[in-house]
Coordinates of C-alpha atoms and ligand atoms in Angstrom, one line a residue:
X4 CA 16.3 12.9 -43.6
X5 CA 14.7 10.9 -40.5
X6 CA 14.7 12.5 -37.5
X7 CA 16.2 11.1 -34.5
X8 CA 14.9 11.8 -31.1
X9 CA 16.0 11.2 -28.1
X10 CA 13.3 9.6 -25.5
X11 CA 12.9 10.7 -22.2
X12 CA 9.5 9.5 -21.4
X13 CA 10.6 6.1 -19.4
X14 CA 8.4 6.2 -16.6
X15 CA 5.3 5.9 -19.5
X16 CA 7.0 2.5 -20.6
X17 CA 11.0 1.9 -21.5
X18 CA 12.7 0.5 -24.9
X19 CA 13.4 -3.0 -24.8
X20 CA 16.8 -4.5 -23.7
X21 CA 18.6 -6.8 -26.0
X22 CA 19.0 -9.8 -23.7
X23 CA 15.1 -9.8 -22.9
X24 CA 14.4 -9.6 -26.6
X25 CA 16.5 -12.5 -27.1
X26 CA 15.1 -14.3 -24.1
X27 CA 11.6 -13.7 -25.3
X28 CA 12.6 -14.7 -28.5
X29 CA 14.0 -17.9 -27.5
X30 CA 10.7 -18.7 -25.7
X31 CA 9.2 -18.4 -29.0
X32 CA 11.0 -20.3 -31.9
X33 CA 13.1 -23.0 -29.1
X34 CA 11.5 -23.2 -25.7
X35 CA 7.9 -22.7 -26.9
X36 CA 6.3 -25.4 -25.2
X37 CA 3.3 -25.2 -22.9
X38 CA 5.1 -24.9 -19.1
X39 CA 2.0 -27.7 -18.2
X40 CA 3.1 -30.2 -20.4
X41 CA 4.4 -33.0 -19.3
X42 CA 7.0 -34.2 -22.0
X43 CA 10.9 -32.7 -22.4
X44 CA 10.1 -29.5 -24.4
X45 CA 6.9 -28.8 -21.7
X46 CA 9.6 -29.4 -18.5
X47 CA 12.1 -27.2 -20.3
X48 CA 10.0 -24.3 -20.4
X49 CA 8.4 -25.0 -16.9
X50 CA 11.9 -24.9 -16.2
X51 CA 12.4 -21.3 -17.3
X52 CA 9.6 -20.2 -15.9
X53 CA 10.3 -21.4 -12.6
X54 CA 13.8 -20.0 -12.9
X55 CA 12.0 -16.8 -14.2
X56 CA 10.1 -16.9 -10.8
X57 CA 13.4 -17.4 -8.5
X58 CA 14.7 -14.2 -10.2
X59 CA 11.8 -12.1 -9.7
X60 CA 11.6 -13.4 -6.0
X61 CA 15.3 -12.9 -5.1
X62 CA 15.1 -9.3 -6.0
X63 CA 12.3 -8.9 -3.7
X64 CA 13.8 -11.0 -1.1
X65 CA 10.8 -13.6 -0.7
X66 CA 10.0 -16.9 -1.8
X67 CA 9.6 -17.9 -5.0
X68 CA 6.3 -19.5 -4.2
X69 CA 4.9 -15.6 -3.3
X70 CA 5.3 -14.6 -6.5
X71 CA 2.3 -15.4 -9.6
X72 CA 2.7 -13.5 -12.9
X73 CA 0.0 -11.8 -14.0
X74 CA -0.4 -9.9 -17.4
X75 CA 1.1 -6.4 -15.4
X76 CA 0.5 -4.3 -12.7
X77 CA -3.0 -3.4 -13.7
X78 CA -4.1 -7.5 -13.6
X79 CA -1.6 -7.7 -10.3
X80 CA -3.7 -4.1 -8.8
X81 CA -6.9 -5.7 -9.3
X82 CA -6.4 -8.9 -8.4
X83 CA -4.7 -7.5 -5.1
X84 CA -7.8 -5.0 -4.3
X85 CA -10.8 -7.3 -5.5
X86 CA -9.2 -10.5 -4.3
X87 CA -9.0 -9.7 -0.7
X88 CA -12.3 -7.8 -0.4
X89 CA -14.3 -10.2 -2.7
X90 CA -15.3 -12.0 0.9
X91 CA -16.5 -8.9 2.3
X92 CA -20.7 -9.6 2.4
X93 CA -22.8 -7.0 1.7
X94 CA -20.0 -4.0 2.4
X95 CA -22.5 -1.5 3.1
X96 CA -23.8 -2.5 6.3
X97 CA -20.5 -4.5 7.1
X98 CA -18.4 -2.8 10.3
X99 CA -15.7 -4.1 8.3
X100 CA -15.5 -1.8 5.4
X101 CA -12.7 0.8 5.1
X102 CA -10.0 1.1 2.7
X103 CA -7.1 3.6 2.9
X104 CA -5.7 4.8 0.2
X105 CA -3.9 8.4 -1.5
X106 CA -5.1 11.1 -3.4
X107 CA -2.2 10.4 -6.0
X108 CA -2.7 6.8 -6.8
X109 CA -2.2 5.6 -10.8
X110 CA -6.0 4.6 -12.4
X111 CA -5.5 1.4 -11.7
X112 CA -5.4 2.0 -8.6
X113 CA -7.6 4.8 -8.4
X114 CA -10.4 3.4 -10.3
X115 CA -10.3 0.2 -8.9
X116 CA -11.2 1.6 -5.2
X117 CA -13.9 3.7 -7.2
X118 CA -15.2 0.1 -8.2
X119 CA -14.9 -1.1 -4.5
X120 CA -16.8 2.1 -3.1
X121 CA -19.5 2.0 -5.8
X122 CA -20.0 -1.5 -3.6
X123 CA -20.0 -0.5 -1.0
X124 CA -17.0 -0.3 0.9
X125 CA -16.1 3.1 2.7
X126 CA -12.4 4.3 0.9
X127 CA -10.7 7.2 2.4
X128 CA -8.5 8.9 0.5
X129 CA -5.7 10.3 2.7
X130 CA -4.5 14.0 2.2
X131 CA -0.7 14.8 1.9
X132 CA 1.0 16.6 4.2
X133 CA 3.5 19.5 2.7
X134 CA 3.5 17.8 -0.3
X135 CA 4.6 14.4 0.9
X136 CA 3.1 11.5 3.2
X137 CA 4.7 10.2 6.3
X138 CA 3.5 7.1 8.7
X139 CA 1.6 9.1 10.5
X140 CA -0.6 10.3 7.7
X141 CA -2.1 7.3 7.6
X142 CA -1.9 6.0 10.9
X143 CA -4.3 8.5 11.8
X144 CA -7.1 7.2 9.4
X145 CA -6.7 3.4 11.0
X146 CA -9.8 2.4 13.1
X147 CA -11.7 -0.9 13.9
X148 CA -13.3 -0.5 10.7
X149 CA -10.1 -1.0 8.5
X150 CA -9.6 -3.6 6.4
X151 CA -7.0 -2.7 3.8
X152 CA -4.7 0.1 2.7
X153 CA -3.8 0.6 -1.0
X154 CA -1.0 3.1 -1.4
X155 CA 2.3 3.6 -3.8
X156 CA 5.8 3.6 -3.6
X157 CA 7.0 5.8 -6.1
X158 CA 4.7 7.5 -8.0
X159 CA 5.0 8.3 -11.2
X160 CA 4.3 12.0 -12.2
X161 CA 6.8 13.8 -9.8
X162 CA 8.7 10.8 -8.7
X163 CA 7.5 11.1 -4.9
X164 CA 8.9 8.1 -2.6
X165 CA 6.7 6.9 -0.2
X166 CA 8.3 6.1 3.5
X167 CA 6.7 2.3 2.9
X168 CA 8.9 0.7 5.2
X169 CA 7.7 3.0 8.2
X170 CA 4.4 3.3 6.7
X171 CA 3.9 -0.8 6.9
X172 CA 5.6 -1.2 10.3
X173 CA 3.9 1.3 12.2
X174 CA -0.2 0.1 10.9
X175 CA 0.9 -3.6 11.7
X176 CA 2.2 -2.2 15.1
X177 CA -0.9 -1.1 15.2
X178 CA -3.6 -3.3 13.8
X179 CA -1.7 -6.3 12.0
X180 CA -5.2 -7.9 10.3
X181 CA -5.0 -4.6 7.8
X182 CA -4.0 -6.3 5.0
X183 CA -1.5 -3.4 2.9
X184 CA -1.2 -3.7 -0.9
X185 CA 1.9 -1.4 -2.2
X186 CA 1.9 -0.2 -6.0
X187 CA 6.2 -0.4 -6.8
X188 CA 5.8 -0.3 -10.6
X189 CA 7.8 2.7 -10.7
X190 CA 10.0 1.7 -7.8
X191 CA 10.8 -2.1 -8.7
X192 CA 14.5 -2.4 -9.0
X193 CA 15.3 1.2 -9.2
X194 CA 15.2 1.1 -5.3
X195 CA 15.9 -1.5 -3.0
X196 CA 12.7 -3.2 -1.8
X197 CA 13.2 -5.7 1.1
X198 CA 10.7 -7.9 1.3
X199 CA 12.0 -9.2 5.0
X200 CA 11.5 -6.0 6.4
X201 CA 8.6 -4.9 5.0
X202 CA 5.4 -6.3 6.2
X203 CA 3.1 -5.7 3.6
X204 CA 0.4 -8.4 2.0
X205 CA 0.5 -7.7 -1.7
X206 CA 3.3 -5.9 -3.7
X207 CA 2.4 -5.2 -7.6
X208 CA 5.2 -4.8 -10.2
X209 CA 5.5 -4.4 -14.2
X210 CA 7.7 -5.4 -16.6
X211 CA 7.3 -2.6 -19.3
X212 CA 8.9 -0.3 -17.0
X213 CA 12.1 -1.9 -16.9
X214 CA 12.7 -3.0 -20.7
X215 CA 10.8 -6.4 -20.6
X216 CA 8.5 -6.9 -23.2
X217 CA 4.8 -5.5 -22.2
X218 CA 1.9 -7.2 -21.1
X219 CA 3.7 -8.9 -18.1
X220 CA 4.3 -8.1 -14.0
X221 CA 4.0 -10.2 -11.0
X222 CA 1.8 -9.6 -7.5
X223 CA 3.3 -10.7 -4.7
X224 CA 1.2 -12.7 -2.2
X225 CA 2.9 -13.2 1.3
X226 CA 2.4 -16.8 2.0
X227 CA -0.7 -16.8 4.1
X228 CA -2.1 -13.9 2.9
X229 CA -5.6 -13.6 2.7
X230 CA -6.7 -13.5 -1.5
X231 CA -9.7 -15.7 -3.5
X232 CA -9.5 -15.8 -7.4
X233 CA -11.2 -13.0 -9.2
X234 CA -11.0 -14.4 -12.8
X235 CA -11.3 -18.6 -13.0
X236 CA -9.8 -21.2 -15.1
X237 CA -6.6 -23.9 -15.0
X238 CA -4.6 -24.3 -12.2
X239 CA -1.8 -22.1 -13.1
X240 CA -0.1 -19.6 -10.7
X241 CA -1.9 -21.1 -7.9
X242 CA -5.3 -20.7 -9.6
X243 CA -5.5 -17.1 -9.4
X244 CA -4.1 -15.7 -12.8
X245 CA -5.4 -18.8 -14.1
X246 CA -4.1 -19.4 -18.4
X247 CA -1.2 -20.6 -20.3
X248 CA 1.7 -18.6 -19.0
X249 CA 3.1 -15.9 -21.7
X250 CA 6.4 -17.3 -21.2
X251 CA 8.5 -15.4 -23.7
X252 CA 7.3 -12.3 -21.5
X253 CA 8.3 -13.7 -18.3
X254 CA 12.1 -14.5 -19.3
X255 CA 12.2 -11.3 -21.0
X256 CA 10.8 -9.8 -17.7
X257 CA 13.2 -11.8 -15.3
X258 CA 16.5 -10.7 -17.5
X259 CA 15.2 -7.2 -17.6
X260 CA 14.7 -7.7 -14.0
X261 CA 18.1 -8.9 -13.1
X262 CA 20.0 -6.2 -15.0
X263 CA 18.5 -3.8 -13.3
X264 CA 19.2 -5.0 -9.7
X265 CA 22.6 -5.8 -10.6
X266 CA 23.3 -2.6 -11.9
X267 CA 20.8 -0.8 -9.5
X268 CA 23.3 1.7 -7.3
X269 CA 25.2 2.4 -10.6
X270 CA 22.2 3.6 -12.1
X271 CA 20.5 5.5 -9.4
X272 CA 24.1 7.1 -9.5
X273 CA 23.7 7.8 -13.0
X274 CA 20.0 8.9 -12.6
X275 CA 21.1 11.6 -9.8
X276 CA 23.7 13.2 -12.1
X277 CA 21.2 13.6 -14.7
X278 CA 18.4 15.0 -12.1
X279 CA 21.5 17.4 -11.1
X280 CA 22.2 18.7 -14.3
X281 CA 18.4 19.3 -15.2
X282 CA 18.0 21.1 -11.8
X283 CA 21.3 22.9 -11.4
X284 CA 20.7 24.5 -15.4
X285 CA 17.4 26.2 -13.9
X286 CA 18.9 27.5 -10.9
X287 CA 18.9 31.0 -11.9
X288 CA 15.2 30.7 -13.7
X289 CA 12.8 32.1 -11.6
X290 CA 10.2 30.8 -14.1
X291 CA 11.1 27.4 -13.9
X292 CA 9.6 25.4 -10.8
X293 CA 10.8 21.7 -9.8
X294 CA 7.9 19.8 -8.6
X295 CA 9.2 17.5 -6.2
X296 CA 10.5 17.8 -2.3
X297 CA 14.4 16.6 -2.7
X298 CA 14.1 14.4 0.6
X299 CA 11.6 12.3 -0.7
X300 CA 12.2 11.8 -4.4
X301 CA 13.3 9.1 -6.8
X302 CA 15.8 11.4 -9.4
X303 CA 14.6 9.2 -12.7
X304 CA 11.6 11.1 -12.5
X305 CA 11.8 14.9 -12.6
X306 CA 8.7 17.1 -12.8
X307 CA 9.0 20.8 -14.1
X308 CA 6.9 23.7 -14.7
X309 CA 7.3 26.4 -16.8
X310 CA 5.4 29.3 -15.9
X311 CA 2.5 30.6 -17.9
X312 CA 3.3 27.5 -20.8
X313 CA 1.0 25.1 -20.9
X314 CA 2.1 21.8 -21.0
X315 CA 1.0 20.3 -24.3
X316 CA 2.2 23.7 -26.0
X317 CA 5.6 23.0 -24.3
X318 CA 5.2 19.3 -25.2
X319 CA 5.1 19.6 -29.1
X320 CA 7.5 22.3 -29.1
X321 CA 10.3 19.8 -27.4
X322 CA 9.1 17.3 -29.8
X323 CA 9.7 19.4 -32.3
X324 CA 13.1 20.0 -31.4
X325 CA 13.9 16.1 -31.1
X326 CA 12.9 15.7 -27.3
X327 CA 9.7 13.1 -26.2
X328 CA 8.6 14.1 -22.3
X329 CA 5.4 13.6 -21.3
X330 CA 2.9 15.8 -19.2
X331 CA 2.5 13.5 -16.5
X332 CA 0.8 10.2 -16.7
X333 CA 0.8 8.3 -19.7
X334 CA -2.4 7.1 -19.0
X335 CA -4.4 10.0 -18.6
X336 CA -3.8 11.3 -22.0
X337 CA -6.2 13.4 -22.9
X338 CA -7.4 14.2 -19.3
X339 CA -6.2 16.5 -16.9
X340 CA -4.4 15.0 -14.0
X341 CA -5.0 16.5 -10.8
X342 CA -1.7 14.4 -9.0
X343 CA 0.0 18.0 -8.5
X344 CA -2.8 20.0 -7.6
X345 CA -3.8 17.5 -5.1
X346 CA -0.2 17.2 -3.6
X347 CA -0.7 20.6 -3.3
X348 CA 1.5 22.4 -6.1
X349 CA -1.4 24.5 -7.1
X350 CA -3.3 24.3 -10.3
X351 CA -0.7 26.8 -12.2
X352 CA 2.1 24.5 -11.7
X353 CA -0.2 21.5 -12.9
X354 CA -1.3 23.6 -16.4
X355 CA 2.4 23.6 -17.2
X356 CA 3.7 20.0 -16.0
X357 CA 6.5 18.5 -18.2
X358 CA 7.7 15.1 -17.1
X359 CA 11.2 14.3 -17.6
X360 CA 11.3 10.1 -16.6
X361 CA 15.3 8.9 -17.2
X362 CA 16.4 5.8 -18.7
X363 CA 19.9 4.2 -17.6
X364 CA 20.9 5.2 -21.6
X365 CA 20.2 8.6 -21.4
X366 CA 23.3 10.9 -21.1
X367 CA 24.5 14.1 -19.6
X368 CA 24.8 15.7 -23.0
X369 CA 21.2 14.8 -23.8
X370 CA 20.4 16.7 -20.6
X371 CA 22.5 19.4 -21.7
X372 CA 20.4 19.6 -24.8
X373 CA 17.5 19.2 -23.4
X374 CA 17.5 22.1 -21.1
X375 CA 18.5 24.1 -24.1
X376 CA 15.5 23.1 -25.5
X377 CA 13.2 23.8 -22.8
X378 CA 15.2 27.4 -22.0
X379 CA 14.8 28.6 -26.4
X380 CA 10.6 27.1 -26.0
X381 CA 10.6 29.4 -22.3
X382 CA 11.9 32.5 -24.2
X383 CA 9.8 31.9 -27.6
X384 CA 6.6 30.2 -26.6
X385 CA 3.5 32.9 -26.3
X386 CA 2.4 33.1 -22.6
X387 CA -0.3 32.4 -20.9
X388 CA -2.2 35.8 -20.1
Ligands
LIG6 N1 1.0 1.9 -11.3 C1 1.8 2.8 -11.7 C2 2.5 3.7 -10.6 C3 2.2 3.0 -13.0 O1 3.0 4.0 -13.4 C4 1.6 2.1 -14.0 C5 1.8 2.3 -15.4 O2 1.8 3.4 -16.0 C6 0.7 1.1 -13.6 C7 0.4 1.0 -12.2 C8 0.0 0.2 -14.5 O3 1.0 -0.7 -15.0 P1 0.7 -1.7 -16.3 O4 0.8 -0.8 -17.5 O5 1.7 -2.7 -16.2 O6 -0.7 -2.2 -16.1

């Protein structure tokens, strides 16, 4: 018999929706036409992708024209970060070198500043405070010397939110030539994200997150923002993610999209229930730690440690009993993340991090099950010595 599982690993990447599938799909055998052609079938696919655009950029609350699809937040990351530094002359000796970033950024982040400071440029990676940041945190790093700040909005091993509204208002107030990049892949229409109000340069986004097909997101550019091409080609999305457009992507990302925002309080609704339930069914553990402040947390993702399991012994045990989580990022598989340890939940709790990342389908019952699951590994797992 095949055995059916139930999928709670949607902050790694999320199933499909039906209407995006049958977007893409009509972007593939109707509308398949190259958007830069200039004959019927060309303007009916530029058409879609400009509606495409419109969708993406009322969500956001900015212009259409702010908005160039890239091949996903990784593209969008570095095209933010290399873009707007790649003017920077020799970094090293410039007075105009320092980038502000986290200690808990995703690798594409991450590893893109690395690239930056191997040229250079002086990154300073700013410290938590009680396990979450505020304004101030990074306020206090800003000097002559600053030309950028890099940080997330949700991230995506213990669901932290980042106060980005404050965090953006109070370093323009301060210095408004630091250009600010914010990472929302795991924020993008799960939480409201006002472009109007926020003043921030560069916002990067995903598709695959939100049940579009993969290998699609967007980077927003605030119109005179300050960004040069970092790959070359064509003229398409203002010359800076130069290529034919992967259109069947981009309507399948804009429906996705716009399901999502129009169902976005009913799901964060549904999303808090099922963070409830998970919670609430571990009150009484005192071997089960939540690893996540409640004031500043998006419920879809919920981070967990059981104590003295590690987490990959934990992990194949749920598997086993029908149940995909994940240990934290997707994308450090196979190396050990040190987001928990460095937002200072201590190295224990990291050893044993389970990430529970909800999808609008999953239900309370699944919950239920799960937590059954997790309590029957807790009791029959071998500790940790
Ligand atoms: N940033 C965050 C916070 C993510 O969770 C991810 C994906 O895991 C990325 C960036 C990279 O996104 P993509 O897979 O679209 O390149």
């Amino acid at each position: 018999m095949k055995k059916s599982f139930t999928y709670f690993d949607n902050a790694a990447t999320t199933k499909v929706l039906k209407p995006a599938v049958l977007a893409a799909t009509d972007c593939m055998i109707k509308n398949f036409a190259n958007p830069s052609s200039m004959h019927q079938f060309g303007l009916n696919a530029e058409n879609i992708l400009n509606s495409s655009r419109k969708t993406i950029a009322k969500i956001l609350n900015c212009e259409p024209n702010e908005i160039i699809f890239t091949s996903g937040a990784t593209m969008s990351i570095n095209l933010a970060l290399l873009g707007s530094t790649i003017n920077v002359k020799n970094p090293k000796k410039n007075n105009k070198n320092k980038i502000i970033t986290t200690q808990i950024e995703h690798a594409a982040t991450r590893n893109c500043l690395n690239e930056l400071a191997r040229q250079g440029f002086k990154v300073v990676e700013v410290k938590p405070n009680n396990k979450i940041y505020t304004a101030e945190n990074f306020v206090n790093q800003i000097d002559e010397t600053t030309i950028l700040i890099s940080i997330m909005h949700v991230n995506n091993e213990n669901g932290l939110v980042l106060p980005i509204e404050e965090i953006t208002k109070l370093v323009k107030t301060k210095q408004k030539n630091i250009l600010i990049h914010i990472d929302c892949v795991q924020s993008f229409t799960k939480l409201k994200i006002d472009l109007a109000k926020i003043p921030v340069d560069f916002v990067s986004i995903s598709g695959h997150k939100i049940g579009s097909p993969k290998g699609i997101g967007a980077l927003f550019i605030r119109k005179n923002s300050k960004i040069k091409p970092i790959i070359f080609g064509a003229n398409q999305e203002n010359k800076l993610f130069p290529g034919t457009q992967n259109l069947p992507a981009i309507a399948g990302f804009a429906v996705a999209a716009k399901f999502h925002y129009d169902n976005i309080e009913k799901h964060y609704k549904h999303f808090k229930t099922l963070k409830n339930e998970l919670v609430d069914a571990f009150s009484n553990c005192n071997n089960v730690k939540f690893n996540f402040e409640e004031n500043f947390h998006a419920p879809y993702i919920v981070n967990l440690s059981i104590e003295r399991i590690r987490s990959q012994v934990m992990l194949n045990f749920l598997e086993k009993c029908g149940f995909l989580v994940s240990s934290g990022s997707a994308c450090a598989r196979g190396k050990t993340s040190t987001i928990l340890t460095n937002l200072g939940y201590g190295s224990k709790a990291q050893d044993s991090a389970i990430r529970v990342s909800f999808s609008f389908e999953n239900s309370i019952d699944e919950v239920k099950n799960l937590v059954r699951a997790i309590k029957t590994g807790a009791k029959t797992i071998t500790k940790i010595k």
